[in-house]
Coordinates of C-alpha atoms in Angstrom, one line a residue:
X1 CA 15.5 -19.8 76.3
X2 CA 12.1 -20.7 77.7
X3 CA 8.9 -22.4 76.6
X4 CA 5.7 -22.1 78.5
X5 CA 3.3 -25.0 77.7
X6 CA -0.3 -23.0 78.5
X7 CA -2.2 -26.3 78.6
X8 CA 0.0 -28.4 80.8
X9 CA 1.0 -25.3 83.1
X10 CA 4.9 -26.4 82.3
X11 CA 7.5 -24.7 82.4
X12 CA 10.9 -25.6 80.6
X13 CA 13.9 -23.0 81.0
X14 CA 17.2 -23.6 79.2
X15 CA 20.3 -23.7 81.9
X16 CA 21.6 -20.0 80.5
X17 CA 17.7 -19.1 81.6
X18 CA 18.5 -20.3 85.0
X19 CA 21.6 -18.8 85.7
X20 CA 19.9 -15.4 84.3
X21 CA 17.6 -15.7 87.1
X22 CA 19.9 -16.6 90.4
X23 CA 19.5 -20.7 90.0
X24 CA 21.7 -23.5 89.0
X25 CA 21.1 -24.9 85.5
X26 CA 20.1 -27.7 87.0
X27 CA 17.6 -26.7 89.5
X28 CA 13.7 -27.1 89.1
X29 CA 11.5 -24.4 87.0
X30 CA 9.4 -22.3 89.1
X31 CA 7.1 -19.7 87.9
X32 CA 6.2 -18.0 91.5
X33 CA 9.9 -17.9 92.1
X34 CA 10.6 -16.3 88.7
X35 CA 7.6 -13.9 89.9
X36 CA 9.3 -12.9 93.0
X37 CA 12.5 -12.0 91.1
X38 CA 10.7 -9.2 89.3
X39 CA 11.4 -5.7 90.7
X40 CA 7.8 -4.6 92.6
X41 CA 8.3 -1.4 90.6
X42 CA 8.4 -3.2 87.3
X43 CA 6.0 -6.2 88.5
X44 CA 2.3 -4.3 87.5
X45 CA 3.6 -3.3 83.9
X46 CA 5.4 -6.2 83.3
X47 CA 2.3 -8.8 83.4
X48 CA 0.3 -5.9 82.0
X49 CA 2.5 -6.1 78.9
X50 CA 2.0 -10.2 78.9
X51 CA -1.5 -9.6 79.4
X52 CA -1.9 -7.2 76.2
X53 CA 0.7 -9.3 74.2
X54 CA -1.3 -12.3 74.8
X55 CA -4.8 -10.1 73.6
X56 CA -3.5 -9.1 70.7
X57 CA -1.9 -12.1 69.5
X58 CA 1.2 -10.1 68.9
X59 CA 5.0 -10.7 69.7
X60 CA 6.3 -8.8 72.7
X61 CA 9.5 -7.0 74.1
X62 CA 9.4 -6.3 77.6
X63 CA 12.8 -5.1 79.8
X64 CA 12.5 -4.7 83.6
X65 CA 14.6 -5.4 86.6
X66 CA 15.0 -8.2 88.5
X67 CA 16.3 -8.4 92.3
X68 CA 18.1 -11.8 92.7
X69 CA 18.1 -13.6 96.5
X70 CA 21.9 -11.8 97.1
X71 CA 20.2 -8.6 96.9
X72 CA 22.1 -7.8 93.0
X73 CA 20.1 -5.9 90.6
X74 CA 19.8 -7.4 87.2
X75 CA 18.5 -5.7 84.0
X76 CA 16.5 -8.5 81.5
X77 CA 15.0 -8.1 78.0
X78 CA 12.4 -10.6 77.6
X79 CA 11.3 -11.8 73.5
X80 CA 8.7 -13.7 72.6
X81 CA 5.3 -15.0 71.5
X82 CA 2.1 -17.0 72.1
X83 CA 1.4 -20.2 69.9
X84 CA -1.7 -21.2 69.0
X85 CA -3.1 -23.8 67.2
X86 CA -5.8 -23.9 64.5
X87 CA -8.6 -22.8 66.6
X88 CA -6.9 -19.6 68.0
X89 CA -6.1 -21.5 71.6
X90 CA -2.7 -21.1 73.1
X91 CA -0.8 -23.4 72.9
X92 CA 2.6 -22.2 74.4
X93 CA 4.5 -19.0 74.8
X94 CA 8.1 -19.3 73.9
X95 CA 10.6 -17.4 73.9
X96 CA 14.3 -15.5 74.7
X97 CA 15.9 -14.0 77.9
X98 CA 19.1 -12.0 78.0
X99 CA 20.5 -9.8 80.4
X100 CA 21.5 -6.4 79.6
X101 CA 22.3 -5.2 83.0
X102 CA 26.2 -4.4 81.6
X103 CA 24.6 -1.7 78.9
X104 CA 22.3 -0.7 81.1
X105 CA 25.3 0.4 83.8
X106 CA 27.0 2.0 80.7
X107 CA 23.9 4.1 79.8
X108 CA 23.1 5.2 83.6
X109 CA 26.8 6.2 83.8
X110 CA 27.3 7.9 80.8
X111 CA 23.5 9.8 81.0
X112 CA 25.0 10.8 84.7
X113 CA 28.7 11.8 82.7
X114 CA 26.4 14.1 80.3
X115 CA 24.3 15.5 83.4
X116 CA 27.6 16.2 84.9
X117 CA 28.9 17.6 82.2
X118 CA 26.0 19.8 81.4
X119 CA 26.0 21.0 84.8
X120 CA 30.1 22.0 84.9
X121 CA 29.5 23.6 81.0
X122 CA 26.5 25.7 83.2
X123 CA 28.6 26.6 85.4
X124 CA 31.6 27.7 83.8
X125 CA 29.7 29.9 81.4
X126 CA 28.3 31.0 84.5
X127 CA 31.7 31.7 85.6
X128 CA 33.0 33.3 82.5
X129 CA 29.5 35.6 81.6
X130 CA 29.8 37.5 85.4
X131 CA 33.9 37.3 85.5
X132 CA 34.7 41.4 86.2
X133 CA 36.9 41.4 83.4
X134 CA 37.0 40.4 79.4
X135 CA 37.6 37.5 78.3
X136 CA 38.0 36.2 74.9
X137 CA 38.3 32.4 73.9
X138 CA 39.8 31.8 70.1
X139 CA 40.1 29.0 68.4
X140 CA 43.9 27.7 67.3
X141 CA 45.4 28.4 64.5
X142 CA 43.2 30.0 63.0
X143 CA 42.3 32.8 65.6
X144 CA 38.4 32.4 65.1
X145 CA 36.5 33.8 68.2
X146 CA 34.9 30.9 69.7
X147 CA 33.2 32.9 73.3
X148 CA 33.5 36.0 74.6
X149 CA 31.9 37.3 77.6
X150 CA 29.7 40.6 78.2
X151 CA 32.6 42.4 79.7
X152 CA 34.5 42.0 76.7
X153 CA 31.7 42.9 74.5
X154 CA 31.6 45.9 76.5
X155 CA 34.7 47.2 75.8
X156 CA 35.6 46.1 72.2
X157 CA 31.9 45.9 70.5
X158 CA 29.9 43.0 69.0
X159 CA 31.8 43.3 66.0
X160 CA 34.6 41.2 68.4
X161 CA 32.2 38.4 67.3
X162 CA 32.4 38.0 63.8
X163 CA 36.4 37.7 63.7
X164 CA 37.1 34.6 61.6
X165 CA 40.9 34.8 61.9
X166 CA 43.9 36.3 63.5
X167 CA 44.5 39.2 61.0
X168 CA 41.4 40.5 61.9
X169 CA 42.5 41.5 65.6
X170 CA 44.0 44.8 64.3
X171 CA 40.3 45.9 64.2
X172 CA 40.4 46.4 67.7
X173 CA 42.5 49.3 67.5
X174 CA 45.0 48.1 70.4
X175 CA 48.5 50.6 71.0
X176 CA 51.7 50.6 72.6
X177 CA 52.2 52.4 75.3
X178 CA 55.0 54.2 72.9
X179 CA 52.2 55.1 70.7
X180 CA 53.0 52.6 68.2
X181 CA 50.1 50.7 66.5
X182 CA 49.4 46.9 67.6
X183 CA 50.1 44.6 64.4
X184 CA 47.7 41.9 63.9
X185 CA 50.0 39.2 65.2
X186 CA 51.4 41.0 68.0
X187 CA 48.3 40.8 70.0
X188 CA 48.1 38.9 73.2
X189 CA 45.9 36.6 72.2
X190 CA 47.3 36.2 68.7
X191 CA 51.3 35.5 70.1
X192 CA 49.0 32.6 72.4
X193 CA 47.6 30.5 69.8
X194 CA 50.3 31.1 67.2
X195 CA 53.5 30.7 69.2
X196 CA 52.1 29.5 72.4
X197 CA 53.3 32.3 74.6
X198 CA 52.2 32.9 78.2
X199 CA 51.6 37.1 78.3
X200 CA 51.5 38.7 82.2
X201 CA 50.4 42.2 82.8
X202 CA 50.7 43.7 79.5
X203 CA 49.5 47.6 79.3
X204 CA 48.4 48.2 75.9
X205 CA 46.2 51.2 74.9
X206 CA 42.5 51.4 73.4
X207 CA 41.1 54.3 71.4
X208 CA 37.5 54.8 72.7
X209 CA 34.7 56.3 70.8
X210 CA 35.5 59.8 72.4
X211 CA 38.7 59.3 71.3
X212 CA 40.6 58.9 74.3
X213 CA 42.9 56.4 74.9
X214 CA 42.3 54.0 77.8
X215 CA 44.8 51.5 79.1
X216 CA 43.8 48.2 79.7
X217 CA 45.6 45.0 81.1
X218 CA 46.1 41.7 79.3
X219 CA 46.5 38.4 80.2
X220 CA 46.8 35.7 77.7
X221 CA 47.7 31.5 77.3
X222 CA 47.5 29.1 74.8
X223 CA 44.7 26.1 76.1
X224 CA 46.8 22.9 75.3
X225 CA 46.2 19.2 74.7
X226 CA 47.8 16.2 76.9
X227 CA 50.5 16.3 74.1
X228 CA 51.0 19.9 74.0
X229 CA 49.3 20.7 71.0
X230 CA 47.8 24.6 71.1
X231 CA 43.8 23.9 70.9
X232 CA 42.8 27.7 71.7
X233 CA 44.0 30.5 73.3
X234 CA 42.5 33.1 75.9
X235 CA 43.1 36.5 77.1
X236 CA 41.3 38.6 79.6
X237 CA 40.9 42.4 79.3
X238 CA 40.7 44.4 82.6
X239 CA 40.3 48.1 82.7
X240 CA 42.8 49.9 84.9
X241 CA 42.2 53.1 84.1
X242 CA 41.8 54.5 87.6
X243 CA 44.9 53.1 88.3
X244 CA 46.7 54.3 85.2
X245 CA 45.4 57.7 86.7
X246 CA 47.3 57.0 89.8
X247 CA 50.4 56.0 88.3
X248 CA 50.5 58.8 86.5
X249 CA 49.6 61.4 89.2
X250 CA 52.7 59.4 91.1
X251 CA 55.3 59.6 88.0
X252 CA 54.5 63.3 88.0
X253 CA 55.2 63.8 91.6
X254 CA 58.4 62.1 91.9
X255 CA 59.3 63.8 88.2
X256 CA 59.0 67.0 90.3
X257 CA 60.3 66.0 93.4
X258 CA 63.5 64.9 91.3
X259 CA 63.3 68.2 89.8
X260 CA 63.5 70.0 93.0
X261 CA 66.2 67.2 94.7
X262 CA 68.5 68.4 91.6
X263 CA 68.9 72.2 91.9
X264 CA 70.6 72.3 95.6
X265 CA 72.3 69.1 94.5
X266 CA 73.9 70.6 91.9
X267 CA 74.8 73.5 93.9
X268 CA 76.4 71.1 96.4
X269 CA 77.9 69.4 94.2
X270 CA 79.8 72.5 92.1
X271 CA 80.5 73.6 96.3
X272 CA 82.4 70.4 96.3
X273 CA 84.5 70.8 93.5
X274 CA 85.4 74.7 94.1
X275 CA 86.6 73.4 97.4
X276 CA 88.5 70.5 96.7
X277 CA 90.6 73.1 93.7
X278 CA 91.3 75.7 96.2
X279 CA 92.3 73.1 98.8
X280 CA 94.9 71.2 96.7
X281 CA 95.9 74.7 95.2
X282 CA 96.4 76.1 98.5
X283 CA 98.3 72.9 99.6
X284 CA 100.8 73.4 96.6
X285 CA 101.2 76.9 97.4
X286 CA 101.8 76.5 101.4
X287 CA 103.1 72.4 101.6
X288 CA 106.5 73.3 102.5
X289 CA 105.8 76.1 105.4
X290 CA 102.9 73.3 107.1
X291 CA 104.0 71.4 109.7
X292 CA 103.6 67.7 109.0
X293 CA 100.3 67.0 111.6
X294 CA 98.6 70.4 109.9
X295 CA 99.4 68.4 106.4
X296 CA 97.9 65.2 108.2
X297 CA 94.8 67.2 108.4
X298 CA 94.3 68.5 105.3
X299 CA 95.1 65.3 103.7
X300 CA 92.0 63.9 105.7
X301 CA 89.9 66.9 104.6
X302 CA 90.7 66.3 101.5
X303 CA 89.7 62.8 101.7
X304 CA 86.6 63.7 103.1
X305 CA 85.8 66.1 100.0
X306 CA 86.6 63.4 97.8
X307 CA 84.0 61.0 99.2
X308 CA 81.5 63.3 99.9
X309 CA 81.6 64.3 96.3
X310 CA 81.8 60.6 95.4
X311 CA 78.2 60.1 97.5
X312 CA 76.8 63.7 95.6
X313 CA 77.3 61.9 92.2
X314 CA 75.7 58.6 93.3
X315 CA 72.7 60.3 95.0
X316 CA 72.9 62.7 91.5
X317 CA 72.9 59.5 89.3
X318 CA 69.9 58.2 91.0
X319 CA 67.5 61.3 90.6
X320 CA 68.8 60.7 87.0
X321 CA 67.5 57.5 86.8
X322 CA 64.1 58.5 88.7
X323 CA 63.8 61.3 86.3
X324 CA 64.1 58.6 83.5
X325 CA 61.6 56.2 85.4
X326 CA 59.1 58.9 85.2
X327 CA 59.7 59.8 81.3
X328 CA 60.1 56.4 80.6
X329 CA 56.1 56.2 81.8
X330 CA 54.5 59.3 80.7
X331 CA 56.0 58.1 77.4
X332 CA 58.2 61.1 77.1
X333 CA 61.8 59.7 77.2
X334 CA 62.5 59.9 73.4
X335 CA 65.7 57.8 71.5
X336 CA 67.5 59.0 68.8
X337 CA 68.5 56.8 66.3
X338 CA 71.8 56.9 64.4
X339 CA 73.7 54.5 62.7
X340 CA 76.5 53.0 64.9
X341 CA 79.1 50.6 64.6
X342 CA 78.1 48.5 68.2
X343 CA 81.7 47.0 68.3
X344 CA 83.0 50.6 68.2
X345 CA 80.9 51.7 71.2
X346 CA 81.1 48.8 73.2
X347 CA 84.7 48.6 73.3
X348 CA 84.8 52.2 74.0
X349 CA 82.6 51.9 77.1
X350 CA 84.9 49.1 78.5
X351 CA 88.1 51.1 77.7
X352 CA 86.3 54.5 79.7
X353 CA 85.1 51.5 82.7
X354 CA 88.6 50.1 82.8
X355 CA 90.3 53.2 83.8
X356 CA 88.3 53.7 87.1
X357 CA 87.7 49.6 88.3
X358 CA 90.3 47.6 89.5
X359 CA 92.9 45.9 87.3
X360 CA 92.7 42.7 86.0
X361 CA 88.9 43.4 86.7
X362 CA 87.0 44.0 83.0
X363 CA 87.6 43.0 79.7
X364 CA 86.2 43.0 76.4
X365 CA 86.2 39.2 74.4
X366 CA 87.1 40.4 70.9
X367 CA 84.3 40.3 68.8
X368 CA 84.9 38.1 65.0
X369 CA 83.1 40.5 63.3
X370 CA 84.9 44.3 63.2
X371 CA 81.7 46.6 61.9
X372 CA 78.5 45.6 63.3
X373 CA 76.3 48.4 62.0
X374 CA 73.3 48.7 63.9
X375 CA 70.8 52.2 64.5
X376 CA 71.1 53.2 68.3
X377 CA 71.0 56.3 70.6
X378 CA 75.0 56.4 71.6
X379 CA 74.2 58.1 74.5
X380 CA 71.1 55.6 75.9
X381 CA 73.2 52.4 74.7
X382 CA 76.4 53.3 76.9
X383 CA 74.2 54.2 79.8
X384 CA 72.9 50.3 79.5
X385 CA 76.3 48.4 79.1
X386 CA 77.8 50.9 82.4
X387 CA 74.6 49.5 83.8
X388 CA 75.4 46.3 83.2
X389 CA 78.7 46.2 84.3
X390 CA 78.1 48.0 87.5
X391 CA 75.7 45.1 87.8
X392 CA 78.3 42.2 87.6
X393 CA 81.1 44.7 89.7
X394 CA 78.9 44.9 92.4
X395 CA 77.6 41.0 92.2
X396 CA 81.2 39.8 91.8
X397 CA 83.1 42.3 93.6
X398 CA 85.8 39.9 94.9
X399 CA 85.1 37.6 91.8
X400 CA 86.7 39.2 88.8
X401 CA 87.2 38.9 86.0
X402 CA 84.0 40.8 84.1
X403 CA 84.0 39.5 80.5
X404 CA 81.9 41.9 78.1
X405 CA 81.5 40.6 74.1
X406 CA 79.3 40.4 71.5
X407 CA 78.0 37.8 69.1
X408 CA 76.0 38.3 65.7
X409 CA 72.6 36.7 64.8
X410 CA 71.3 37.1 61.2
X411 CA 69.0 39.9 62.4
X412 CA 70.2 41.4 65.6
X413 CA 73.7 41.7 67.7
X414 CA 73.6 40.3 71.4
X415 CA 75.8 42.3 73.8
X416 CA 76.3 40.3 77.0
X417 CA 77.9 40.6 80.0
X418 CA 79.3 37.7 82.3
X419 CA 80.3 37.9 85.8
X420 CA 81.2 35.3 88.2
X421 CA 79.2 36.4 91.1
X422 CA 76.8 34.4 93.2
X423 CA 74.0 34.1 90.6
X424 CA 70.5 34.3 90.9
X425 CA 67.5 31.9 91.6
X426 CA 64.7 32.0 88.8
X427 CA 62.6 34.2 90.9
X428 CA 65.1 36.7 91.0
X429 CA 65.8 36.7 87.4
X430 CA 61.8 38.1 86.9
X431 CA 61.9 40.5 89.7
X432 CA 65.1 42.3 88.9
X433 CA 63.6 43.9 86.1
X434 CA 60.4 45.2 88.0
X435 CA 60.4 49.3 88.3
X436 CA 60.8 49.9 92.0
X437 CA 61.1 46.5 93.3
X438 CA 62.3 45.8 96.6
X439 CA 65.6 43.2 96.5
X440 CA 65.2 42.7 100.4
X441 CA 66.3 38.8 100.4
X442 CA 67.7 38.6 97.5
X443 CA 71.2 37.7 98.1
X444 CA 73.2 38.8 95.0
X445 CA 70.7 40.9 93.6
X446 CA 72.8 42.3 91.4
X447 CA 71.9 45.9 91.6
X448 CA 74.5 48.2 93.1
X449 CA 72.1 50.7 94.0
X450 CA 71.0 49.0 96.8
X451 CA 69.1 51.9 98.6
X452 CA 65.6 50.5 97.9
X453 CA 64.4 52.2 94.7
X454 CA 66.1 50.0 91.8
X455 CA 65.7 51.4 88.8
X456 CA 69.1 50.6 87.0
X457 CA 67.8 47.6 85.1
X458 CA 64.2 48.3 84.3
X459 CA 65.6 51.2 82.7
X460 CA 67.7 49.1 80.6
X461 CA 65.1 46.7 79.7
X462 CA 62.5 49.9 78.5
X463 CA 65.6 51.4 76.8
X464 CA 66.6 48.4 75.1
X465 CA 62.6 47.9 74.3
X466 CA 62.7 51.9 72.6
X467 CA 65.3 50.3 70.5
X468 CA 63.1 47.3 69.7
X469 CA 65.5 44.3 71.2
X470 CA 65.2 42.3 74.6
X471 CA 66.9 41.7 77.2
X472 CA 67.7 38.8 79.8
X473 CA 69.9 37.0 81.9
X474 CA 71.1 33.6 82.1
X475 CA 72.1 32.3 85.7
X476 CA 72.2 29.7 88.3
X477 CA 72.7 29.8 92.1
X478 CA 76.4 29.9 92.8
X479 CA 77.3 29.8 88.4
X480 CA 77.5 33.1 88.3
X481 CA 75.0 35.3 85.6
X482 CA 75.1 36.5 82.1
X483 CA 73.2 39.5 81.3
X484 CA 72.7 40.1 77.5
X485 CA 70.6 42.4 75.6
X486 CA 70.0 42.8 71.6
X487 CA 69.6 45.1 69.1
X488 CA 68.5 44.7 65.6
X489 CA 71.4 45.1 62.6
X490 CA 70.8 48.4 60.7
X491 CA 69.9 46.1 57.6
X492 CA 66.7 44.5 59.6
X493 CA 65.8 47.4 60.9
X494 CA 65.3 49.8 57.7
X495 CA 63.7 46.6 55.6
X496 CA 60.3 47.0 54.6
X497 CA 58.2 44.8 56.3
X498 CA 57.1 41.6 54.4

């Protein structure tokens, strides 16, 4: 507090007043010093104020900034009034000082937070209106669009806009690269804010206004809190049509090159065979009248018939799988669906397996269930489980045994396979599946076709994917690996969708 007495020129300041300003409480008023104090910024409007305050006989508010000896800044709000007395002359002026310089600090730092902020929200709609591909920002759980940028608007319409919820996503006429519709909730950007699921590379397919379709690749992620709690979800869009074009042009080369690889394999191959007949037919017909070195050699010419027709059959099963590769992505490898009991085929497949591997080397965990009915292509299904156990044969070679056995969900069968191999690093476990990816450095890959092309298990997953299951693998460095894929019961798969 402070009281100016006009007609004495005296000054009284409470001890709070003097510490406001830099003194002791105890140290002598001083109206020049207080005068000093006063930022030279603030010093002409501050007495201006007094000066019109005083005029107009009115009460006064005034906040400047004061600079104490140390060189602090200090923020004061000043309150008070003139007295007068009956005639109209002053008397005093009284009044309040406080300092606000705390609030002030908090103000300047949180304008300079909302600058700041204003300036990142610039720049990352900056960032997301030029980005080269779609993106789409929805809101969770509900799926409500929340910002989407011109690219996206491009290539799905404005209409993208008005989507309030999920369900509405089917509007955007998305398709498998099977041909099969896009449900509403199997969208990217849906399976992100609903289940929190991190989608990669997807291909899906969009039916243009000329009516072609034209692929485009999707990336989406749910946008999470500290606690994990889905806020929103985005997905990008990207246009790789050109590319598709490519891959295409590429599948139909090696789909011909195949072709052509076939025919004088074939011929070699039925070459092979005619000669090892005759050979052990003549050998029956003349082993007695051979003198044992000339039966020496056409033991070892045998022998060399036999593996050469060995090597025919892998390069043979190879071009198989290339051929697949290619169908497989022009869409044209079809499955035929019949109803199956899976415990019937699997065991069958292990019986055929266990006649050519090693004893002691495969066998099948019996399974507590003896019908497990469930709609598959016979044919496709066996080629996955020799897959798989040529897998684990090759990983575990001087590891056996190979345990094969099934297990029943509620709405699908998991077939697995377990080996006690070498196992695979996390890394490993995503690149085994890529089409044509290279396992240089992969100790253990797991793939016994080990020429370069390895196609074995991305033909199982796309075949397992035809039948609508998944598959995976479960494995550790030096804990060997569990490969296990599913199919849905018969029952699940013929109910009407709810």
């Amino acid at each position: 507090m402070y009281d100016w007495n006009t007609v004495r020129d005296q000054h009284i300041w409470s001890p709070e007043c003097k510490i406001l300003l830099g003194l002791a409480p105890d140290a002598r008023e001083d109206f020049a010093y207080y005068r000093s104090l006063i930022h030279p910024e603030d010093r002409e409007r501050v007495f201006s104020l007094f000066t019109e305050h005083y005029r107009t006989k009115t009460p006064h508010e005034v906040e400047y900034r004061i600079v104490w000896p140390d060189g602090s800044l200090h923020w004061l709000v000043d309150q008070g009034r003139f007295l007068y007395d009956r005639q109209g002359k002053e008397l005093h002026r009284v009044g309040i000082t406080r300092e606000t310089t705390a609030l002030k600090q908090t103000e300047e730092a949180r304008a300079q937070a909302s600058a700041q902020l204003r300036q990142h929200q610039t720049f990352l709609h900056t960032i997301l209106h030029q980005m080269p591909v779609g993106i789409i920002i929805a809101q969770a759980p509900s799926g409500r669009i929340l910002s989407v940028n011109e690219e996206a608007l491009c290539m799905l319409g404005p209409g993208l806009l008005t989507y309030e919820t999920y369900e509405q996503y089917g509007r955007m006429g998305m398709w498998y690269l099977d041909g099969t519709a896009y449900q509403a909730e199997e969208y990217p950007l849906a399976r992100a804010i609903l289940f929190g699921e991190t989608v990669k590379q997807e291909v899906l397919l969009q039916r243009r206004a000329d009516g072609h379709l034209h692929p485009l690749s999707t990336n989406a992620a749910p946008i999470t809190d500290p606690q994990g709690q889905i806020l929103a979800g985005t997905m990008t869009l990207q246009d790789v049509s050109g590319q598709y074009a490519l891959e295409r042009q590429k599948d139909a080369f090696l789909c011909q090159i195949g072709h052509e690889l076939r025919t004088p394999l074939t011929a070699l191959k039925g070459n092979l065979q005619l000669t090892e007949r005759h050979l052990q037919r003549w050998l029956a017909a003349h082993e007695a009248s051979l003198a044992e070195e000339e039966q020496r050699l056409l033991q070892r010419i045998s022998r060399w018939n036999e593996q050469a027709l060995r090597q025919v059959n892998v390069e043979n099963r190879l071009i198989e799988n290339l051929l697949d590769a290619s169908a497989l992505q022009a869409a044209e490898l079809q499955v035929s669906l019949e109803s199956r009991n899976l415990v019937h085929v699997v065991s069958t497949v292990v019986k055929d397996l266990q006649t050519v591997m090693p004893p002691r080397t495969l066998f099948c965990e019996a399974c507590e269930h003896a019908d497990v009915p469930v709609m598959i292509d016979d044919v496709r299904i066996r080629q996955v489980i020799t897959q798989y156990v040529k897998n684990a044969l090759y990983a575990a070679a001087e590891r056996p045994p190979i345990l094969v056995g099934i297990s029943l969900g509620e709405k699908a069968a998991k077939v697995w396979v377990k080996d006690a191999g070498p196992g695979l690093a996390c890394e490993q476990q995503d690149a085994i599946w890529q089409r044509f990816h290279s396992a240089s450095g992969l100790a253990g890959s797991q793939c016994p076709d080990s020429s370069g092309a390895r196609l074995g298990l991305y033909l199982c997953r796309e075949l397992i994917r035809l039948h609508r299951g998944e598959t995976g693998v479960e494995s550790a460095p030096g804990k060997g690996s569990t490969f296990w894929f599913t199919l849905p019961l018969r029952e699940a798969l013929l109910s009407p969708i709810s």
